[in-house]
Short mmCIF file of C-alpha atoms in Angstrom, two decimals:
data_model
loop_
_atom_site.label_atom_id
_atom_site.label_comp_id
_atom_site.label_asym_id
_atom_site.label_seq_id
_atom_site.Cartn_x
_atom_site.Cartn_y
_atom_site.Cartn_z
CA UNK Z 1 -0.10 -0.12 -0.11
CA UNK Z 2 1.23 3.48 -0.88
CA UNK Z 3 2.06 5.90 1.91
CA UNK Z 4 -0.27 8.94 1.66
CA UNK Z 5 1.50 12.02 2.85
CA UNK Z 6 -1.45 14.43 2.37
CA UNK Z 7 -4.99 13.97 0.88
CA UNK Z 8 -7.95 16.41 0.37
CA UNK Z 9 -10.63 16.72 -2.22
CA UNK Z 10 -8.29 18.37 -4.80
CA UNK Z 11 -4.98 16.54 -4.61
CA UNK Z 12 -3.08 13.72 -3.02
CA UNK Z 13 0.72 13.46 -2.13
CA UNK Z 14 2.23 10.17 -1.95
CA UNK Z 15 5.69 8.95 -0.74
CA UNK Z 16 6.82 7.14 -4.12
CA UNK Z 17 8.97 4.06 -3.53
CA UNK Z 18 12.22 3.67 -5.32
CA UNK Z 19 12.13 1.47 -8.30
CA UNK Z 20 8.32 1.89 -8.98
CA UNK Z 21 7.37 3.20 -12.23
CA UNK Z 22 4.95 6.21 -12.08
CA UNK Z 23 2.91 5.25 -15.18
CA UNK Z 24 3.31 3.44 -18.40
CA UNK Z 25 5.69 4.76 -20.89
CA UNK Z 26 8.59 3.73 -23.32
CA UNK Z 27 11.10 5.06 -20.68
CA UNK Z 28 10.37 2.52 -18.02
CA UNK Z 29 10.97 -0.64 -20.20
CA UNK Z 30 9.40 -3.93 -18.90
CA UNK Z 31 7.89 -2.58 -15.55
CA UNK Z 32 4.76 -4.44 -14.47
CA UNK Z 33 3.54 -2.35 -11.81
CA UNK Z 34 2.72 1.38 -11.90
CA UNK Z 35 2.15 3.84 -9.04
CA UNK Z 36 -0.94 5.49 -10.83
CA UNK Z 37 -2.72 2.12 -11.07
CA UNK Z 38 -1.92 1.19 -7.54
CA UNK Z 39 -3.34 4.60 -6.19
CA UNK Z 40 -6.52 4.45 -8.24
CA UNK Z 41 -7.27 0.99 -6.70
CA UNK Z 42 -6.25 2.06 -3.21
CA UNK Z 43 -8.58 5.05 -2.99
CA UNK Z 44 -11.16 3.71 -5.41
CA UNK Z 45 -11.33 6.74 -7.46
CA UNK Z 46 -9.77 8.51 -10.68
CA UNK Z 47 -6.43 10.36 -10.39
CA UNK Z 48 -4.30 12.39 -12.66
CA UNK Z 49 -0.65 12.94 -12.42
CA UNK Z 50 0.44 16.55 -11.64
CA UNK Z 51 4.32 15.75 -12.20
CA UNK Z 52 6.63 12.73 -12.46
CA UNK Z 53 9.78 11.21 -10.75
CA UNK Z 54 12.09 8.82 -12.37
CA UNK Z 55 11.52 5.08 -11.79
CA UNK Z 56 14.72 4.85 -9.55
CA UNK Z 57 13.71 8.04 -7.47
CA UNK Z 58 11.73 7.97 -4.26
CA UNK Z 59 9.71 10.69 -2.50
CA UNK Z 60 7.03 13.38 -2.89
CA UNK Z 61 4.68 12.85 -5.76
CA UNK Z 62 1.58 15.12 -6.31
CA UNK Z 63 -1.34 13.43 -7.79
CA UNK Z 64 -4.57 15.52 -8.81
CA UNK Z 65 -8.14 14.28 -8.23
CA UNK Z 66 -9.42 16.16 -11.51
CA UNK Z 67 -8.10 17.21 -14.77
CA UNK Z 68 -8.47 20.85 -13.92
CA UNK Z 69 -6.34 20.47 -10.66
CA UNK Z 70 -3.71 18.61 -12.53
CA UNK Z 71 -3.62 21.50 -15.06
CA UNK Z 72 -3.39 24.08 -12.24
CA UNK Z 73 -0.54 22.21 -10.59
CA UNK Z 74 1.23 21.69 -13.96
CA UNK Z 75 1.13 25.43 -14.56
CA UNK Z 76 2.96 26.00 -11.19
CA UNK Z 77 5.74 23.42 -12.06
CA UNK Z 78 6.02 24.98 -15.51
CA UNK Z 79 6.17 28.45 -13.98
CA UNK Z 80 8.88 27.36 -11.56
CA UNK Z 81 6.97 28.44 -8.64
CA UNK Z 82 7.19 25.06 -6.90
CA UNK Z 83 10.15 24.74 -4.77
CA UNK Z 84 11.77 21.20 -4.74
CA UNK Z 85 14.37 19.87 -2.43
CA UNK Z 86 16.05 16.56 -2.98
CA UNK Z 87 18.48 14.46 -0.64
CA UNK Z 88 21.23 13.00 -2.76
CA UNK Z 89 24.31 10.84 -1.87
CA UNK Z 90 27.23 11.38 -4.28
CA UNK Z 91 30.64 10.05 -4.99
CA UNK Z 92 33.26 12.59 -3.64
CA UNK Z 93 33.04 15.72 -1.74
CA UNK Z 94 31.66 18.58 -3.72
CA UNK Z 95 33.56 21.72 -3.55
CA UNK Z 96 32.73 24.48 -2.90
CA UNK Z 97 30.19 23.64 -0.17
CA UNK Z 98 27.53 25.40 -1.90
CA UNK Z 99 27.15 26.32 -5.53
CA UNK Z 100 24.82 26.57 -8.66
CA UNK Z 101 25.40 24.07 -11.39
CA UNK Z 102 24.43 26.15 -14.54
CA UNK Z 103 24.75 23.68 -17.44
CA UNK Z 104 22.06 23.32 -20.42
CA UNK Z 105 20.61 20.09 -20.84
CA UNK Z 106 18.73 18.11 -23.83
CA UNK Z 107 15.42 16.50 -23.15
CA UNK Z 108 14.77 12.78 -23.07
CA UNK Z 109 16.72 12.48 -26.28
CA UNK Z 110 20.36 13.14 -25.99
CA UNK Z 111 20.67 14.51 -29.48
CA UNK Z 112 17.97 17.07 -28.86
CA UNK Z 113 18.31 20.72 -28.45
CA UNK Z 114 19.78 21.82 -25.12
CA UNK Z 115 17.90 24.12 -22.97
CA UNK Z 116 19.08 26.24 -19.74
CA UNK Z 117 19.14 24.22 -16.73
CA UNK Z 118 20.21 25.28 -13.16
CA UNK Z 119 20.60 23.09 -9.83
CA UNK Z 120 21.63 24.67 -6.54
CA UNK Z 121 23.27 22.28 -4.25
CA UNK Z 122 24.52 22.24 -0.53
CA UNK Z 123 26.88 19.72 0.96
CA UNK Z 124 25.35 18.68 4.28
CA UNK Z 125 27.68 15.81 5.34
CA UNK Z 126 30.84 13.87 4.30
CA UNK Z 127 32.42 10.47 4.97
CA UNK Z 128 35.61 8.67 4.14
CA UNK Z 129 35.31 4.80 4.23
CA UNK Z 130 38.33 2.62 4.46
CA UNK Z 131 37.45 0.42 1.34
CA UNK Z 132 39.96 0.01 -1.38
CA UNK Z 133 38.68 0.66 -4.85
CA UNK Z 134 40.76 1.22 -8.03
CA UNK Z 135 43.92 3.12 -6.94
CA UNK Z 136 42.44 4.62 -3.87
CA UNK Z 137 42.50 2.95 -0.41
CA UNK Z 138 39.71 5.03 0.85
CA UNK Z 139 36.47 6.26 -0.77
CA UNK Z 140 34.85 9.81 -0.11
CA UNK Z 141 31.15 10.22 -0.32
CA UNK Z 142 28.76 13.29 0.71
CA UNK Z 143 25.09 13.78 1.44
CA UNK Z 144 23.90 16.81 -0.69
CA UNK Z 145 20.69 18.83 -0.65
CA UNK Z 146 19.96 19.67 -4.42
CA UNK Z 147 17.35 22.22 -5.43
CA UNK Z 148 16.62 22.25 -9.15
CA UNK Z 149 15.62 25.64 -10.45
CA UNK Z 150 14.49 24.09 -13.74
CA UNK Z 151 12.82 20.72 -14.39
CA UNK Z 152 14.86 19.12 -17.31
CA UNK Z 153 14.83 15.38 -17.91
CA UNK Z 154 17.04 13.77 -15.21
CA UNK Z 155 18.36 17.09 -14.31
CA UNK Z 156 19.86 16.52 -10.74
CA UNK Z 157 21.50 13.14 -11.97
CA UNK Z 158 22.92 14.82 -15.06
CA UNK Z 159 24.17 17.94 -13.30
CA UNK Z 160 25.95 15.99 -10.44
CA UNK Z 161 27.74 13.70 -12.90
CA UNK Z 162 28.65 16.83 -15.08
CA UNK Z 163 30.58 18.06 -11.92
CA UNK Z 164 32.09 14.65 -11.36
CA UNK Z 165 30.02 13.73 -8.27
CA UNK Z 166 27.53 11.21 -9.62
CA UNK Z 167 24.60 9.92 -7.54
CA UNK Z 168 25.22 6.57 -5.92
CA UNK Z 169 23.03 3.79 -7.51
CA UNK Z 170 22.65 5.87 -10.82
CA UNK Z 171 23.01 3.19 -13.46
CA UNK Z 172 22.67 5.65 -16.43
CA UNK Z 173 24.94 8.46 -15.41
CA UNK Z 174 26.83 7.10 -12.23
CA UNK Z 175 29.89 4.85 -11.51
CA UNK Z 176 29.15 1.10 -11.69
CA UNK Z 177 32.23 0.31 -9.39
CA UNK Z 178 30.76 2.47 -6.68
CA UNK Z 179 27.34 1.38 -7.00
CA UNK Z 180 28.54 -2.17 -6.69
CA UNK Z 181 30.50 -1.20 -3.51
CA UNK Z 182 27.21 0.04 -1.91
CA UNK Z 183 25.51 -3.18 -2.67
CA UNK Z 184 28.26 -5.35 -1.49
CA UNK Z 185 29.34 -3.31 1.74
CA UNK Z 186 26.34 -1.41 2.80
CA UNK Z 187 23.33 -3.69 1.46
CA UNK Z 188 22.15 -0.65 -0.62
CA UNK Z 189 20.40 -1.64 -3.94
CA UNK Z 190 18.69 1.69 -4.60
CA UNK Z 191 19.62 4.85 -6.32
CA UNK Z 192 20.16 7.49 -3.44
CA UNK Z 193 17.95 10.26 -4.84
CA UNK Z 194 14.97 11.34 -2.65
CA UNK Z 195 12.49 13.93 -3.41
CA UNK Z 196 12.22 15.21 0.19
CA UNK Z 197 10.30 18.41 0.17
CA UNK Z 198 7.83 20.28 -1.98
CA UNK Z 199 6.61 23.84 -1.43
CA UNK Z 200 3.73 24.96 -3.62
CA UNK Z 201 0.36 26.77 -3.47
CA UNK Z 202 -2.74 24.73 -3.03
CA UNK Z 203 -4.33 24.76 -6.44
CA UNK Z 204 -7.86 25.68 -5.07
CA UNK Z 205 -7.22 27.94 -1.99
CA UNK Z 206 -3.92 29.31 -2.80
CA UNK Z 207 -2.65 28.34 0.55
CA UNK Z 208 1.00 27.62 1.06
CA UNK Z 209 1.73 23.98 1.13
CA UNK Z 210 4.82 22.07 2.48
CA UNK Z 211 4.97 18.36 2.18
CA UNK Z 212 7.89 16.16 3.34
CA UNK Z 213 8.58 12.45 2.45
CA UNK Z 214 10.35 10.43 5.09
CA UNK Z 215 13.28 8.43 3.85
CA UNK Z 216 12.71 4.75 3.39
CA UNK Z 217 14.32 2.14 5.79
CA UNK Z 218 17.24 1.45 3.27
CA UNK Z 219 18.23 5.12 2.80
CA UNK Z 220 17.59 6.04 6.40
CA UNK Z 221 19.75 3.10 7.48
CA UNK Z 222 22.68 4.25 5.42
CA UNK Z 223 22.48 7.79 7.03
CA UNK Z 224 22.58 6.17 10.51
CA UNK Z 225 25.47 3.93 9.64
CA UNK Z 226 27.45 6.99 8.41
CA UNK Z 227 26.33 9.11 11.36
CA UNK Z 228 24.90 11.66 9.10
CA UNK Z 229 22.00 13.96 10.07
CA UNK Z 230 18.67 12.88 9.21
CA UNK Z 231 15.75 15.11 8.23
CA UNK Z 232 14.09 17.26 9.23
CA UNK Z 233 17.21 19.41 9.37
CA UNK Z 234 17.71 22.63 11.40
CA UNK Z 235 16.21 25.31 9.13
CA UNK Z 236 19.10 27.59 9.82
CA UNK Z 237 21.47 25.24 8.12
CA UNK Z 238 19.48 25.37 5.09
CA UNK Z 239 18.77 29.17 4.86
CA UNK Z 240 21.47 29.86 2.46
CA UNK Z 241 19.88 27.67 -0.37
CA UNK Z 242 16.24 27.81 0.58
CA UNK Z 243 14.32 30.14 -1.86
CA UNK Z 244 10.56 29.45 -1.76
CA UNK Z 245 9.99 31.06 -5.15
CA UNK Z 246 12.74 28.97 -7.11
CA UNK Z 247 11.25 26.21 -9.10
#
């Protein structure tokens, strides 16, 4: 059963599990289960996607209960008035501690035209583990807060790979050797990208909304093992990258 984070007559927010496709599409390959179908069955009513998350990504997903509400939420996403925060585990220690990755990206086709794309990040915690891999006797990893200002296809994954700090567990843009290390040594078999928070205006009342999705057991266990902070974080530590009107 899907974890419902918020529900009213206009919308539903669910905590999407990692490795569950949101809906049928050519991008999800041979998937047999889809979140949108599970939710329809769970609540016994029609629902409509307001936005999407990659199959491997977990976290807050907004679902509308009518086509009009889906359109209204879609306008907020397109207008970049929705503020999105993701928790990401990456290879290496991004430097500087805070920065904006400004690098144009194509759509779902790599050969397509590139469009402007910006992602803010903030390094929250680091660790160095004594595991030999390649020519290094120790490996460095970091917990990062990522805030995409635009909504390009796989933007966070591509941007972090562009600065040579790929997401752990990312099979398309990451490092297979480090992904295998996490499976073998930490029992982690998912991509460590989690849509933690969404700020937006309620599509009917206009009231400000803040929805948070707790980490699943596998992700939370890793943070505990590394002695990293777990959300919710102290707001003062996030103030420098928290911009409610960024999208």
